[in-house]
Every structure is written in structure tokens, then in C-alpha cells.
Short mmCIF file of C-alpha atoms in Angstrom, two decimals:
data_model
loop_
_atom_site.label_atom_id
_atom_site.label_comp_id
_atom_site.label_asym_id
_atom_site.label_seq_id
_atom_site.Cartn_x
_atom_site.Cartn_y
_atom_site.Cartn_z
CA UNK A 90 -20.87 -27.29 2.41
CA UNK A 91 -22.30 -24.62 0.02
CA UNK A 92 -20.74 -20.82 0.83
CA UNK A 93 -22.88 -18.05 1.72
CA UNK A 94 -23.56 -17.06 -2.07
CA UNK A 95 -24.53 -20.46 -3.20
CA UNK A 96 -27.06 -20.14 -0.44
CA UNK A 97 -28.77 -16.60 -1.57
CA UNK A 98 -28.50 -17.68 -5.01
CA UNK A 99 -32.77 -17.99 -5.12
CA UNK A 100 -32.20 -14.07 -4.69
CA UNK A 101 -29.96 -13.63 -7.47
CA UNK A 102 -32.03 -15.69 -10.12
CA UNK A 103 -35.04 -13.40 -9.88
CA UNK A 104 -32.20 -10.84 -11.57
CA UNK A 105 -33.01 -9.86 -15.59
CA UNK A 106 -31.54 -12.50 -17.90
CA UNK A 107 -28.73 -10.10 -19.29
CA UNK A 108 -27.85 -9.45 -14.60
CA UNK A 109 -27.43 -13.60 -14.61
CA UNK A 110 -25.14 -14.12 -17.59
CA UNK A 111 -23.29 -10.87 -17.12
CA UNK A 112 -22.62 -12.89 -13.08
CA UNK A 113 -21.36 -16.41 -14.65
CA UNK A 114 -17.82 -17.28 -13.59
CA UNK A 115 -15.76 -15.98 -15.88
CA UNK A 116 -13.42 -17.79 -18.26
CA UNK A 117 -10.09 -17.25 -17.74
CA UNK A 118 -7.75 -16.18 -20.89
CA UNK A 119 -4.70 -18.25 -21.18
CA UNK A 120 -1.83 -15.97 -20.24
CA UNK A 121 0.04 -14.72 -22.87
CA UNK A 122 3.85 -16.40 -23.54
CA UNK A 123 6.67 -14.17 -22.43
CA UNK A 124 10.59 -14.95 -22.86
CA UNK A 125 10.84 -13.78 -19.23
CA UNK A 126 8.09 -15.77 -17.61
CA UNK A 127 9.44 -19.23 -16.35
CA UNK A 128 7.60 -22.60 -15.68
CA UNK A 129 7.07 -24.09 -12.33
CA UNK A 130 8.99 -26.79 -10.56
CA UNK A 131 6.77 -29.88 -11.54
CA UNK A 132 7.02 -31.79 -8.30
CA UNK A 133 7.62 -30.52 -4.79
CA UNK A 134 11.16 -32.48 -4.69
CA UNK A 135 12.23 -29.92 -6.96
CA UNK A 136 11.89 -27.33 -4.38
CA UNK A 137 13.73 -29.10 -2.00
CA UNK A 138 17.23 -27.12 -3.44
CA UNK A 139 15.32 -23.33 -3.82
CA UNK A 140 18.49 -22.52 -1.47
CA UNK A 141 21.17 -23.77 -4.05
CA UNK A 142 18.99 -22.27 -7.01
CA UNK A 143 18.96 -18.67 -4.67
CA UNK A 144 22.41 -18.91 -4.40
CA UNK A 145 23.31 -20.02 -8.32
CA UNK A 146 25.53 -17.46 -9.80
CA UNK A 147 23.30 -16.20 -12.40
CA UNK A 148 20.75 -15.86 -10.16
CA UNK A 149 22.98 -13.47 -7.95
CA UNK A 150 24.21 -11.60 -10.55
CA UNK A 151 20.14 -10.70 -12.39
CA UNK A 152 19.21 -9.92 -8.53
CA UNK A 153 22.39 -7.78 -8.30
CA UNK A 154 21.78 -5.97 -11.50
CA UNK A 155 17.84 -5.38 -10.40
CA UNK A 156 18.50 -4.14 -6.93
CA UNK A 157 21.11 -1.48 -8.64
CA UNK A 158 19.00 -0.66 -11.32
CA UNK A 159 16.10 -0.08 -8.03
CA UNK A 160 17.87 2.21 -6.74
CA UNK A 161 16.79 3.61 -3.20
CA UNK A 162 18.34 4.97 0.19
CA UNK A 163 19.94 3.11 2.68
CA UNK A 164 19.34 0.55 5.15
CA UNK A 165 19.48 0.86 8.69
CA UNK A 166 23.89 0.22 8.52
CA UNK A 167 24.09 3.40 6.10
CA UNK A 168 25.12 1.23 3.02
CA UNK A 169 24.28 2.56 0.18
CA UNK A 170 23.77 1.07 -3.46
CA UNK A 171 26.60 2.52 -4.91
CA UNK A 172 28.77 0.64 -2.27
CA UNK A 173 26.84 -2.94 -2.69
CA UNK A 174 29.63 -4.45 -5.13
CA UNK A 175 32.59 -3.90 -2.51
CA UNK A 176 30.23 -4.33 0.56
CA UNK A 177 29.27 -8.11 -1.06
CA UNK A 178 33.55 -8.30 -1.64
CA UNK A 179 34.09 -8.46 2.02
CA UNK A 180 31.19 -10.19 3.50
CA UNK A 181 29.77 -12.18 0.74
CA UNK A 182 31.32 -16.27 1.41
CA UNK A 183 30.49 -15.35 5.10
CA UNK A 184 27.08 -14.44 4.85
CA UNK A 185 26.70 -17.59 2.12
CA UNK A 186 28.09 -19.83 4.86
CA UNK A 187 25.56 -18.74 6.93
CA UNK A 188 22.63 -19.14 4.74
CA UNK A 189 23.32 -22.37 4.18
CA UNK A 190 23.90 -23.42 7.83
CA UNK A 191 20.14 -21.35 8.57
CA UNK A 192 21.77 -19.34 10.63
CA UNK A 193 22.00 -15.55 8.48
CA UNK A 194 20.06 -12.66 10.90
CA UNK A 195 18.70 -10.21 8.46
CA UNK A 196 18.93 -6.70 9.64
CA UNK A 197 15.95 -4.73 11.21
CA UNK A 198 13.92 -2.09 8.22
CA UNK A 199 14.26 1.26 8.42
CA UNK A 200 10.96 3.12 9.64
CA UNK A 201 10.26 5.87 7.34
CA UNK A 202 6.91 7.47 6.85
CA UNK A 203 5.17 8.24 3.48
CA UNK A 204 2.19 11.14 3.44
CA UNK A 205 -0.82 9.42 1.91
CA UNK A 206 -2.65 12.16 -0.50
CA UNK A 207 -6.10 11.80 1.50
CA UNK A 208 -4.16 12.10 4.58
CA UNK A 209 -2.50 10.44 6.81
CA UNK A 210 0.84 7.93 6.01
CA UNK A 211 1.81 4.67 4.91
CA UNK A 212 4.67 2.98 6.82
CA UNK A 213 7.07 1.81 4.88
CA UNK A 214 10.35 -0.47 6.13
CA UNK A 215 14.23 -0.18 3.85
CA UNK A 216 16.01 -3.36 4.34
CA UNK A 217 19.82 -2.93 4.01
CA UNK A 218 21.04 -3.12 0.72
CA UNK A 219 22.45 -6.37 1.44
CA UNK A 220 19.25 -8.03 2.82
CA UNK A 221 17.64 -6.48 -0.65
CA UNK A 222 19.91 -8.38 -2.46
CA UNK A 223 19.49 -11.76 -0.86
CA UNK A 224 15.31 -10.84 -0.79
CA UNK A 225 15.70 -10.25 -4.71
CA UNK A 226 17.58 -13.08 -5.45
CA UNK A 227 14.94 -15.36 -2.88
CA UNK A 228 12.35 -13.53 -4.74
CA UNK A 229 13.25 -15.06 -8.81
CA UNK A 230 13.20 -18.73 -7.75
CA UNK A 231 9.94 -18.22 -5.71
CA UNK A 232 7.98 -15.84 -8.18
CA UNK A 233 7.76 -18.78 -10.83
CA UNK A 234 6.97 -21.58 -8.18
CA UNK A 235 3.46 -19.47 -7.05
CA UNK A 236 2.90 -17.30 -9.47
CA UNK A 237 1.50 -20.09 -12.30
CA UNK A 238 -0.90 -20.66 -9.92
CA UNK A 239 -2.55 -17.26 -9.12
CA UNK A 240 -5.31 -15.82 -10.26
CA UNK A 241 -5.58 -14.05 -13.79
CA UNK A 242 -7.53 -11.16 -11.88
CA UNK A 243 -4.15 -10.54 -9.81
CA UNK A 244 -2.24 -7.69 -11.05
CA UNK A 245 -0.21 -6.10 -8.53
CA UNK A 246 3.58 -6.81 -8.86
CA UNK A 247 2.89 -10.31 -11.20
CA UNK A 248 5.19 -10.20 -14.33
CA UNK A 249 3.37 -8.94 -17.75
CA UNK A 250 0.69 -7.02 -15.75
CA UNK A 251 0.63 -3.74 -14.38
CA UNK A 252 -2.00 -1.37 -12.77
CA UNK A 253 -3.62 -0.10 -16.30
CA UNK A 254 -4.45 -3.51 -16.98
CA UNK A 255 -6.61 -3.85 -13.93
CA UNK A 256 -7.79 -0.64 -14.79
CA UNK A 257 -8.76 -1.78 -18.29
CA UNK A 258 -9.99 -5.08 -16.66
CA UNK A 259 -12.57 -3.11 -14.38
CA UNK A 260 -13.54 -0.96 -17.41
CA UNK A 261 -14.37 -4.28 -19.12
CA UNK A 262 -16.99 -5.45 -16.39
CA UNK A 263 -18.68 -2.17 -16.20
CA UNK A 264 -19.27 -2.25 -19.92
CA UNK A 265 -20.55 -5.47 -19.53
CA UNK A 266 -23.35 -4.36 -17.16
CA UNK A 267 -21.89 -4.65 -13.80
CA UNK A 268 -22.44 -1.29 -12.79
CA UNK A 269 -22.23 -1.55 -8.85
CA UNK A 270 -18.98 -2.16 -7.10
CA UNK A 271 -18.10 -3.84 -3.77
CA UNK A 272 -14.76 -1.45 -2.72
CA UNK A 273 -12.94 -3.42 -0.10
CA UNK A 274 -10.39 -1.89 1.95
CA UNK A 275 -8.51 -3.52 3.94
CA UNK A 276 -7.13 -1.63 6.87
CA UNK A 277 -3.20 -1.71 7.68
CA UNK A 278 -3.19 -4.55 5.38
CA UNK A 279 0.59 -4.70 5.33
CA UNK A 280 1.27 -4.43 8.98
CA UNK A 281 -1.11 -7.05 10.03
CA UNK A 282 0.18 -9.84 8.25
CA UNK A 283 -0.47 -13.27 10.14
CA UNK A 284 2.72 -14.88 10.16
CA UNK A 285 1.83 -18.31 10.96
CA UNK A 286 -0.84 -17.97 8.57
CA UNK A 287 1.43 -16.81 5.66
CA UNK A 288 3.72 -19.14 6.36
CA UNK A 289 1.75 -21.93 6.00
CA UNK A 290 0.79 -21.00 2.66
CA UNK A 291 4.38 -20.77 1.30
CA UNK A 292 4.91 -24.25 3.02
CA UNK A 293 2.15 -25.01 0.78
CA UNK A 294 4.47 -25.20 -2.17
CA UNK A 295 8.12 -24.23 -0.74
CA UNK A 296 9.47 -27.69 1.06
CA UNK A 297 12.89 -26.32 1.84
CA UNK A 298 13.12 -25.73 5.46
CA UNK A 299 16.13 -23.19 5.07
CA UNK A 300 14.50 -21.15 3.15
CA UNK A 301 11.46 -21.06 5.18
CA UNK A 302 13.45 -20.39 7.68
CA UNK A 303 15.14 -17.34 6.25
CA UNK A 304 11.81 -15.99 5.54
CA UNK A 305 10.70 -16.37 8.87
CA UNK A 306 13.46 -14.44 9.99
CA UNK A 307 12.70 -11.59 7.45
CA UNK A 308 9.06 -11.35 9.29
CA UNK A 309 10.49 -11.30 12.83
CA UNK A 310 13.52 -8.93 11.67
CA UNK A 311 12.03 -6.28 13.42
CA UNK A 312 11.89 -2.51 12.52
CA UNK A 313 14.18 0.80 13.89
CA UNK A 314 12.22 3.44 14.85
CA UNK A 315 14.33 5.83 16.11
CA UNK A 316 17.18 4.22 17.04
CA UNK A 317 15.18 1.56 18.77
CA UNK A 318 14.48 -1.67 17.44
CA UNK A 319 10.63 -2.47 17.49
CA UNK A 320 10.18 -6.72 16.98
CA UNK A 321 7.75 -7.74 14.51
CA UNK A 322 4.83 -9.92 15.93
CA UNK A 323 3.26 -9.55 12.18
CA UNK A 324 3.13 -8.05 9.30
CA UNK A 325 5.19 -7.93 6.37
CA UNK A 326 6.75 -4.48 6.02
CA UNK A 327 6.59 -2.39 2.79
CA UNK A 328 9.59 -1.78 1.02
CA UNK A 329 11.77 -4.91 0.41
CA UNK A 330 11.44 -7.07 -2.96
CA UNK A 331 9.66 -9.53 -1.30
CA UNK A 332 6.99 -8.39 0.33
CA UNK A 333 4.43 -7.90 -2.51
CA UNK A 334 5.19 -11.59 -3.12
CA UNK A 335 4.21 -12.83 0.66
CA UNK A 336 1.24 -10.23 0.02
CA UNK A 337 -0.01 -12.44 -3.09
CA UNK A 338 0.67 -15.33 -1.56
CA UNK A 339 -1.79 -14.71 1.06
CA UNK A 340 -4.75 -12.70 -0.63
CA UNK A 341 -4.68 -15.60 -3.02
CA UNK A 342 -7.03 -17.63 -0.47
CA UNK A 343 -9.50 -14.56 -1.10
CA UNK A 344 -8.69 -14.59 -5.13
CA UNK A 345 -9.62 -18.40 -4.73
CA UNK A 346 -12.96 -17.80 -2.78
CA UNK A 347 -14.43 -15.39 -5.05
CA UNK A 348 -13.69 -17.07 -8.48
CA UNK A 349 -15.46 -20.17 -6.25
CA UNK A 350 -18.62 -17.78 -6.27
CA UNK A 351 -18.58 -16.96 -9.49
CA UNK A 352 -17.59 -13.48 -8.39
CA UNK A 353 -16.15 -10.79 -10.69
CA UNK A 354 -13.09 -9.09 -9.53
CA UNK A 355 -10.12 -6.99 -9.72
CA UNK A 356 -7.08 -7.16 -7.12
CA UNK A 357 -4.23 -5.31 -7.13
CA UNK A 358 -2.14 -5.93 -3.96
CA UNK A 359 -4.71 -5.28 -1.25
CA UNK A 360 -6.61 -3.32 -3.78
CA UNK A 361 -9.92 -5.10 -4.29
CA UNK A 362 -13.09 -4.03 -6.61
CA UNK A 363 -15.66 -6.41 -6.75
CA UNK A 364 -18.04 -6.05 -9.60
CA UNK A 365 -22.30 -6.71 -9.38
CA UNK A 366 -25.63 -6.12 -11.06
CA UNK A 367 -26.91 -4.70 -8.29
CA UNK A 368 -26.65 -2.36 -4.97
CA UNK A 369 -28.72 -5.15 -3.32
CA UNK A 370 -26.05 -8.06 -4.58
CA UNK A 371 -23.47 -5.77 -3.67
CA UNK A 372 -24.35 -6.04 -0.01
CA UNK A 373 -24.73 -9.80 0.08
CA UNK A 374 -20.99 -9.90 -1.20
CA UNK A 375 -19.93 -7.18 1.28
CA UNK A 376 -21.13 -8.80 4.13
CA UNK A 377 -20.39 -12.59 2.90
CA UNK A 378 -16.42 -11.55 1.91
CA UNK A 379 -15.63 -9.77 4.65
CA UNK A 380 -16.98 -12.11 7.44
CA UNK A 381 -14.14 -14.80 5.07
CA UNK A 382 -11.07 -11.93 5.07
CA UNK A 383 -11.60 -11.61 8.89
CA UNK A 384 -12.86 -15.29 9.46
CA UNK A 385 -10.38 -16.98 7.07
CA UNK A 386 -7.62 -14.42 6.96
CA UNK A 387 -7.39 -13.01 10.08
CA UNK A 388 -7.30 -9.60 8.62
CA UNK A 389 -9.72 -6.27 8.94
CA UNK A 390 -11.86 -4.39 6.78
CA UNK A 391 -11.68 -0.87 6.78
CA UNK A 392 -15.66 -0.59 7.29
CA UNK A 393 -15.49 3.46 6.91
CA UNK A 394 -13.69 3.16 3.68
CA UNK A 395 -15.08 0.23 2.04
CA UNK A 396 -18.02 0.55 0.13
CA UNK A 397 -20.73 -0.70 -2.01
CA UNK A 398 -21.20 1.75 -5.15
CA UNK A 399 -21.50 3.15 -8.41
CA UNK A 400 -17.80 2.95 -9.70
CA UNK A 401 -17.85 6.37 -10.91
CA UNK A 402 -18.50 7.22 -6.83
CA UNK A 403 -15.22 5.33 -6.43
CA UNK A 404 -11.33 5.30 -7.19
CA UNK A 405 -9.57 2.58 -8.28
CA UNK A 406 -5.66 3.02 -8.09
CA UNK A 407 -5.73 6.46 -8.73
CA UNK A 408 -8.50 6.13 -11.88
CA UNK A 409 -12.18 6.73 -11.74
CA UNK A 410 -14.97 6.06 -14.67
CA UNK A 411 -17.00 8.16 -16.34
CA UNK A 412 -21.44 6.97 -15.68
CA UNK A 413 -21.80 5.98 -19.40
CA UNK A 414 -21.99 2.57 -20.84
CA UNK A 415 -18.51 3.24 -22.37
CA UNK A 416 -16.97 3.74 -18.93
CA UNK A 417 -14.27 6.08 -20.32
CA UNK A 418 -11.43 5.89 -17.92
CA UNK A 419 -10.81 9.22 -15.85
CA UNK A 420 -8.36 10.80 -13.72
CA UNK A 421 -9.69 10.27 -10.03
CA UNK A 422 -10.79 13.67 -8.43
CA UNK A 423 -8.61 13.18 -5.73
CA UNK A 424 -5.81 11.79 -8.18
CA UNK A 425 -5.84 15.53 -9.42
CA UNK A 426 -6.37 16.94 -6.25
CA UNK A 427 -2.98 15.69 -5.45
CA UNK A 428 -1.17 16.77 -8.54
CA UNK A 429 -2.19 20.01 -8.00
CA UNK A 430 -0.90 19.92 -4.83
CA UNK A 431 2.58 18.55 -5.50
CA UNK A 432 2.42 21.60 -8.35
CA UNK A 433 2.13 23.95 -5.53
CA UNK A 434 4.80 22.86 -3.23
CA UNK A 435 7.40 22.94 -5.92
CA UNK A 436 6.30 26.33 -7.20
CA UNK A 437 6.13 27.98 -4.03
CA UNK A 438 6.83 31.04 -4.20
CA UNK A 439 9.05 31.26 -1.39
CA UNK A 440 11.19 28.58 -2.24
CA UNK A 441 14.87 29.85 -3.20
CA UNK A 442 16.16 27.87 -6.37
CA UNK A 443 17.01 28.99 -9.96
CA UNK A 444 14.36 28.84 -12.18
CA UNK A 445 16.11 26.04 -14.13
CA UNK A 446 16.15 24.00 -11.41
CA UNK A 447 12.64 24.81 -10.49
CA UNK A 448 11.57 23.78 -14.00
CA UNK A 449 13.53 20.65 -14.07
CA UNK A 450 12.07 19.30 -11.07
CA UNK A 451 8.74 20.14 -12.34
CA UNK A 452 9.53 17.99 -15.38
CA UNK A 453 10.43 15.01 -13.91
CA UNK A 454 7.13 14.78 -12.09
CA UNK A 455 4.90 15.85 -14.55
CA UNK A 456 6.14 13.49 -16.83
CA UNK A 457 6.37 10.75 -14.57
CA UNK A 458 2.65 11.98 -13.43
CA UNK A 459 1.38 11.94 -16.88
CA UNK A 460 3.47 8.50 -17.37
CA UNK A 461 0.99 6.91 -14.90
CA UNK A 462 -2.34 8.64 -15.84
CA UNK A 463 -2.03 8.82 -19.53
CA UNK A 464 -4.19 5.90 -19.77
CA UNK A 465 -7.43 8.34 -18.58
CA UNK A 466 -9.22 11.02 -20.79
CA UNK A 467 -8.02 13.66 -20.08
CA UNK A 468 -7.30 16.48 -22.35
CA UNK A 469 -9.07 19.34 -20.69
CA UNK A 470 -7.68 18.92 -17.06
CA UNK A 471 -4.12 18.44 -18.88
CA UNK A 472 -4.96 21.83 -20.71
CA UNK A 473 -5.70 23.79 -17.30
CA UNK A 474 -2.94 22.26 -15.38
CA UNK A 475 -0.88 23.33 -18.29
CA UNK A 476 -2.40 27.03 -17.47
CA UNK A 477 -1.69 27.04 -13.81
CA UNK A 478 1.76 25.68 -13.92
CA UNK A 479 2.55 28.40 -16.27
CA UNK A 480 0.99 31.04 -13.83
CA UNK A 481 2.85 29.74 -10.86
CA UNK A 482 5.69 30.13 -12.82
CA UNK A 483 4.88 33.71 -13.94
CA UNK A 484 4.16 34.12 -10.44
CA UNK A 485 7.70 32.93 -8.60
CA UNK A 486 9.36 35.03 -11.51
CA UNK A 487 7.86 38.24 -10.61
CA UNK A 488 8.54 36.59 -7.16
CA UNK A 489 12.36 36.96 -8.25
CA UNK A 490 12.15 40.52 -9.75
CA UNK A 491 11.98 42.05 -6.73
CA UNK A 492 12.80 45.78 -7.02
CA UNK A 493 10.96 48.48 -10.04
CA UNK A 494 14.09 48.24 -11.77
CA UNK A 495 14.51 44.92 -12.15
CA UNK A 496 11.21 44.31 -13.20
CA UNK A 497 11.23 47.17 -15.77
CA UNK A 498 14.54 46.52 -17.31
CA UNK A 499 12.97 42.68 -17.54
CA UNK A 500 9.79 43.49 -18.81
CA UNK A 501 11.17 46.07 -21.38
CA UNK A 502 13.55 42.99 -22.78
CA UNK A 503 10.20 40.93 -22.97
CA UNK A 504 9.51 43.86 -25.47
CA UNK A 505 6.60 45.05 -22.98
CA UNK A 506 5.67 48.78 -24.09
CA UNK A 507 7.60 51.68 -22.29
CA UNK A 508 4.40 52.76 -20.54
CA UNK A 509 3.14 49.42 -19.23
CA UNK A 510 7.04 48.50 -18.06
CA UNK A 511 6.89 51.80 -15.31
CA UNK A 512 2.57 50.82 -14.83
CA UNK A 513 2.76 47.26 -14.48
CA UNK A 514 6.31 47.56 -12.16
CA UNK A 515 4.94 49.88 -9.91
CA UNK A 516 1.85 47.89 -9.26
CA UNK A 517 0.89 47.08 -5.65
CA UNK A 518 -0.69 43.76 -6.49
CA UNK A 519 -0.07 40.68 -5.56
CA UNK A 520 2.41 38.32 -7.32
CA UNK A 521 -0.49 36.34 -7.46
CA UNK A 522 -2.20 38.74 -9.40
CA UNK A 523 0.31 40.39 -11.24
CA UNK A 524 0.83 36.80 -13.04
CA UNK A 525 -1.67 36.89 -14.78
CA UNK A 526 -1.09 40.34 -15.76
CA UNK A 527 2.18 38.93 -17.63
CA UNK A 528 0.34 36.34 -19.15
CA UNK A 529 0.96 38.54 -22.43
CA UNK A 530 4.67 39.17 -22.19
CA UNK A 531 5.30 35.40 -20.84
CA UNK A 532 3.59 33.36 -22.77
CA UNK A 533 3.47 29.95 -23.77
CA UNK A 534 6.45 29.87 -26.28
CA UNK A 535 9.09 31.72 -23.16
CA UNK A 536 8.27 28.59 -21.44
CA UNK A 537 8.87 26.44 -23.83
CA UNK A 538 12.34 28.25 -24.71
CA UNK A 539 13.06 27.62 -20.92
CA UNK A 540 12.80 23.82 -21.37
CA UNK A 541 9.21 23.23 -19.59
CA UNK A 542 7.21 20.51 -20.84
CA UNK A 543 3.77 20.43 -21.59
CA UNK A 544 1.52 17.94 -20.23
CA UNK A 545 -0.82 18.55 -22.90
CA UNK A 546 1.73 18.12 -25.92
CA UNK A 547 2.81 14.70 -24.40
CA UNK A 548 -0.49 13.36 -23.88
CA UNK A 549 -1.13 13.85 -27.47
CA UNK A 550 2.18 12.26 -28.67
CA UNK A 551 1.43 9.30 -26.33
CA UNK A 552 -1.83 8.67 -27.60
#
């Protein structure tokens, strides 16, 4: 039976010549050969000891040196990483003996709740430390058995690819003269996981029945939420090591339907850009691929924040483009709209820490920040950030100096003239205002002596 877009393809032939080659399936590139990437079980029998290869010791040990190097806050028994090598000491053969005889009870997730930047927050569940471990460990014998199989166009959490190649990826099409994008959201994705349905896609290629059991039991762990335990009736929570896994495994269906159309397309996670010739087109896919994800999937589509657009209308995990044919990558307005915000909470002015500590927090998320975005171009909203960080600091300093004294005995060291120390510290202005009155005597080189970094400086070095 023909799908929905083989049947409206009359529409999509009265396109310009350069609309129908630009919507030919794409050919795949051959991914590229990594000493980490490993090669697939070549027959299902194979798979029928993923439980012995789990529980190898070399397999233990990478998953133990991964979940360490992870990092992150305890579980819902308090365990913390620091304590995982003694905790594994005393309960390790019994919990093996267990897994083997399908009869290990993972521990419920931690609820904790994550402020999204538009608003709202994301739900996110911390396995014990323990059931992180075992989830890691699951997660390297499983990774290689699917992951040959998925789609090229899936980048979120696959090894070798990261969220600035689909970036890059979606620059590509636009370039190409697919200037309309299909923006599907889908809503709760990770809490409305179809169990039976994800299930039988890892049965698909996973024929041990102990370890489909054990990730059964990781679905219907459960979740605390306030010291009481919620059960899980779907849903995969965020959080443990193998949830962005179960997530691929599923959306890979979708991957699958739209390279069968002849569809271009980025996915990251539950991130997915779709990429026409036309507003018109654009519609047809909107309506077509949803009525599948629902239909086919069992999931929902966010209908108030998907959308068919021009992708510089539209952000794309955290990135926006610039409308020229070059589709220059940019920082996101609401991407920056964020930053700024997380600049303002930790130079509030009312916030009681040294100023060294206030600058090395700053640091560590600017850089990590400008770690993320420094694939955008971006030099002039670096340069003004750069600016206001520097007056927020000028302005939590003056902040500090709270009596005339002070602030004349610390302006006069700043080499400030004797008549604009006594003016400038007996001014009834804001500290708002007054910072940018002692833009002159703190200026960029004082911060730099006080160890702040520069977002512009870096940007430069990185590119």
C-alpha cells in the first residue's frame, strides 16, 4: 500500500526542477570508522548470552569507570558515587545472583524537577547509583546490537555524533534549498513511553529473555515523589544511562518512515526538523507524520508548539539560522534570553558571597555556555554580554562598599581623582547606575586581574 506522500506526489511534481531534486531521498554517507565503535552480533543466537556479556568483567569495570566519571547526586537510598566501589563490595555476588536468576528489583527514580528556560519543567528520574551501574553496563552490549542499524540522521546520544552535527546537518538542507521546516514536538515524549510497544522493538533484536526482563522491570520501577512511590504505567524516565537508548529504539520506526518518503530530516532524541521546498509541502508532511507518531507510535504531538516554518522562525537545540542562502548558524533568541538570565541570578546583587567565588561560578558557566554555542556567529552578542557581566559586577561591588568611606578609600586606591572619590561616594544613585559610573576606574583589565574570563577572547581562540 503506497503511504500518504506517495499518494500527493502529483502535487509535488508540479514543484520547480531544482524543489524535486533538492526532495530525492538522500544518500546516506558511510559512517566514519572509530576505534570505539563496535560491530553487531551477526545472528540473533549471539544475543542469546547479552546477560553473560553485561556481566563480563571488563564490561563492569568501563561501566564502573563511566558512571564515576558521570558523576551526579544520589538515588533514592542516599548512595552516593563516591561510595559505589564499597557499596558494590558488599552487595555485588548477591545482586549478580539475582540477575541471573531474573529476579533483581531495581529501585524506584528519584523525582526531581528541572526549570525549562521557556517555562515550565522537565521531569527528570536518578536511579541509585547501583541501578546506574548495572543500566551502564546493560547499555555497552546493547548500544552496538541497535545502533548499526539506525538512521544516519539520528544524533542524539549515538557514539561519534553530537548536537552540532545535527546542527550542521540542518544548515546543509537549508543551503540546499529547503527553506521551510516541519518542527515536530512531541509532547511529554519521555513520560509517555508505550511499554509494550518499546518492548517489542528491543525483542526485535534482543532474544534474551533475562534481559528483557530486567528492562521491563526498569520501566515498571516506579518513581518517589515525595516519599511515595508512584508505579510507572509508561514512560521511560529521564536520567538513567539507558533511557536515551529505549528513546532511539523507538523513534527509529519514525526515522524509518520518513527516509521511506524520501523525507529530509534531522532527529535528535525527540527533537525532530523536517526539511521542504515549500509551506504548502510542509503541511502535507505535518499532517501525514503526525497522524503515523500518534497512529503508529502511540505518542502526541504538541500541536501548539509544532510548526510548519521558515527555520530562521524556529530553534533547533538551542541554535537558530540566519534568512540567507548561507544559513549562518546563530545563537537562538531565546538561547540568549536564558544566558542572560542565568547571568542575573548569579550576579544578584543581594546575594552574599566573595567576589572570588562569585567570579568563579560565573566562569564555569560561561565557559561551559560558550562550550555549547561556540559553533554560532556570534561575536557581537559575546561582546555585549561581555559588557553586562562586567557591569553587574561593577554593580554587586559597589553593592559591597557600603558606607562613604569604604567606597572612597576604594575608589582613591583605583587611583580615582580626590574630587570624584568624595562626588561619586556620596552619590544617591542607584548601584545600578553608579556602575556604570565606575566603568572608568573598573575597567576591563581589573577584571581580568580578578581571574574573569571573557567570552569574547575564548570565542576567538576557539575559532
Amino acid at each position: 500500500m503506497r503511504s500518504y506522500e506517495e499518494q500527493r506526489q502529483p502535487n509535488i511534481s508540479q514543484e520547480s526542477c531544482q524543489q524535486r531534486e533538492a526532495l530525492k531521498p538522500p544518500e546516506e554517507p558511510q559512517a566514519p570508522s572509530s576505534s570505539s565503535a563496535q560491530v553487531a552480533p551477526s545472528s540473533r543466537k549471539a544475543e542469546n548470552n547479552l546477560l553473560e556479556r553485561m556481566l563480563e568483567g571488563d564490561n563492569l569495570r568501563l561501566a564502573y569507570k563511566r558512571v564515576v566519571q558521570n558523576g551526579g547526586a544520589p538515588g533514592v537510598d542516599n548512595v552516593t558515587v563516591a561510595n559505589l566501589q564499597a557499596y558494590l563490595k558488599i552487595h555485588w555476588e548477591s545482586v549478580k545472583a539475582e540477575l541471573l536468576a531474573c529476579t533483581y528489583r531495581p529501585a524506584p527514580v528519584k523525582r526531581v524537577e528541572i526549570p525549562k528556560p521557556g517555562g515550565g519543567v522537565r521531569l527528570l528520574g536518578i536511579p541509585t547509583v547501583m541501578d546506574r551501574f548495572l543500566q551502564q553496563a546493560l547499555l555497552q552490549v546493547m548500544n552496538p546490537i541497535f545502533d548499526a542499524h539506525f538512521s544516519w540522521y539520528s544524533y542524539g546520544f549515538r557514539p561519534g555524533k553530537s548536537e552540532h552535527d545535527a546542527v550542521k546537518q540542518a544548515q546543509r538542507y537549508i543551503q540546499r534549498g529547503l527553506r521551510w521546516v516541519v518542527d515536530l514536538d512531541l509532547k511529554k515524549f519521555f513520560d509517555e513511553v508505550n511499554h509494550d510497544m518499546l518492548m517489542a522493538r528491543v525483542a526485535r533484536k534482543v532474544t534474551d529473555k533475562r534481559v528483557l526482563t530486567l528492562i521491563r522491570a526498569y520501566l515498571n520501577a516506579g518513581v518517589m515523589v515525595d516519599g511515595e512511590l508512584e508505579r510507572s504505567r509508561e514512560g521511560t524516565p529521564q536520567g538513567g544511562p539507558l533511557s536515551p537508548l529505549l528513546a532511539n529504539i523507538l523513534l527509529d520506526d519514525l526515522d524509518k518512515e520518513l527516509s521511506g518518503r524520501g523525507l529530509r530530516f534531522v532527529r535528535y532524541a525527540d527533537d525532530c526538523n523536517i526539511f521542504v521546498a515549500s509551506k504548502r509541502a510542509g503541511e502535507r508532511v505535518m499532517e501525514s507524520v503526525s497522524r503515523f507518531v500518534e497512529g503508529k507510535l502511540r505518542l502526541k504531538v504538541n500541536r501548539e508548539k509544532s510548526a510548519v516554518a521558515r527555520p530562521w522562525y524556529r530553534k533547533f537545540l538551542g541554535f537558530s539560522f540566519l534568512s540567507q542562502k548561507q544559513a549562518t548558524i546563530r545563537i537562538a533568541p531565546k538561547s540568549l534570553i536564558a544566558c542572560k538570565e542565568s547571568i542575573r541570578e548569579l550576579t544578584h546583587r543581594t546575594w552574599s558571597i566573595s567576589m572570588e567565588e562569585r567570579i568563579s561560578r560565573l566562569n564555569r558557566y560561561l565557559m561551559g555556555w560558550l562550550g555549547y554555542f561556540r559553533l554560532a556567529s556570534a561575536k557581537t552578542h559575546l561582546q555585549k554580554l561581555d559588557q553586562r557581566i562586567r557591569r553587574r559586577l561593577r554593580m554587586c561591588l559597589w553593592k559591597q562598599w557600603k558606607r562613604v568611606r569604604t567606597r572612597i578609600r576604594e575608589l582613591r586606591s583605583l587611583g580615582v581623582p580626590e574630587w570624584a572619590c568624595f562626588r561619586m561616594a556620596n552619590s544617591r544613585r542607584g548601584a545600578w547606575e553608579m556602575s556604570r559610573n565606575t566603568n572608568n576606574a573598573l575597567p576591563t583589565s581589573y577584571w581580568e586581574a580578578k581571574g574573569l574570563k571573557s567570552l569574547l577572547s575564548r570565542y576567538l581562540e576557539l575559532c
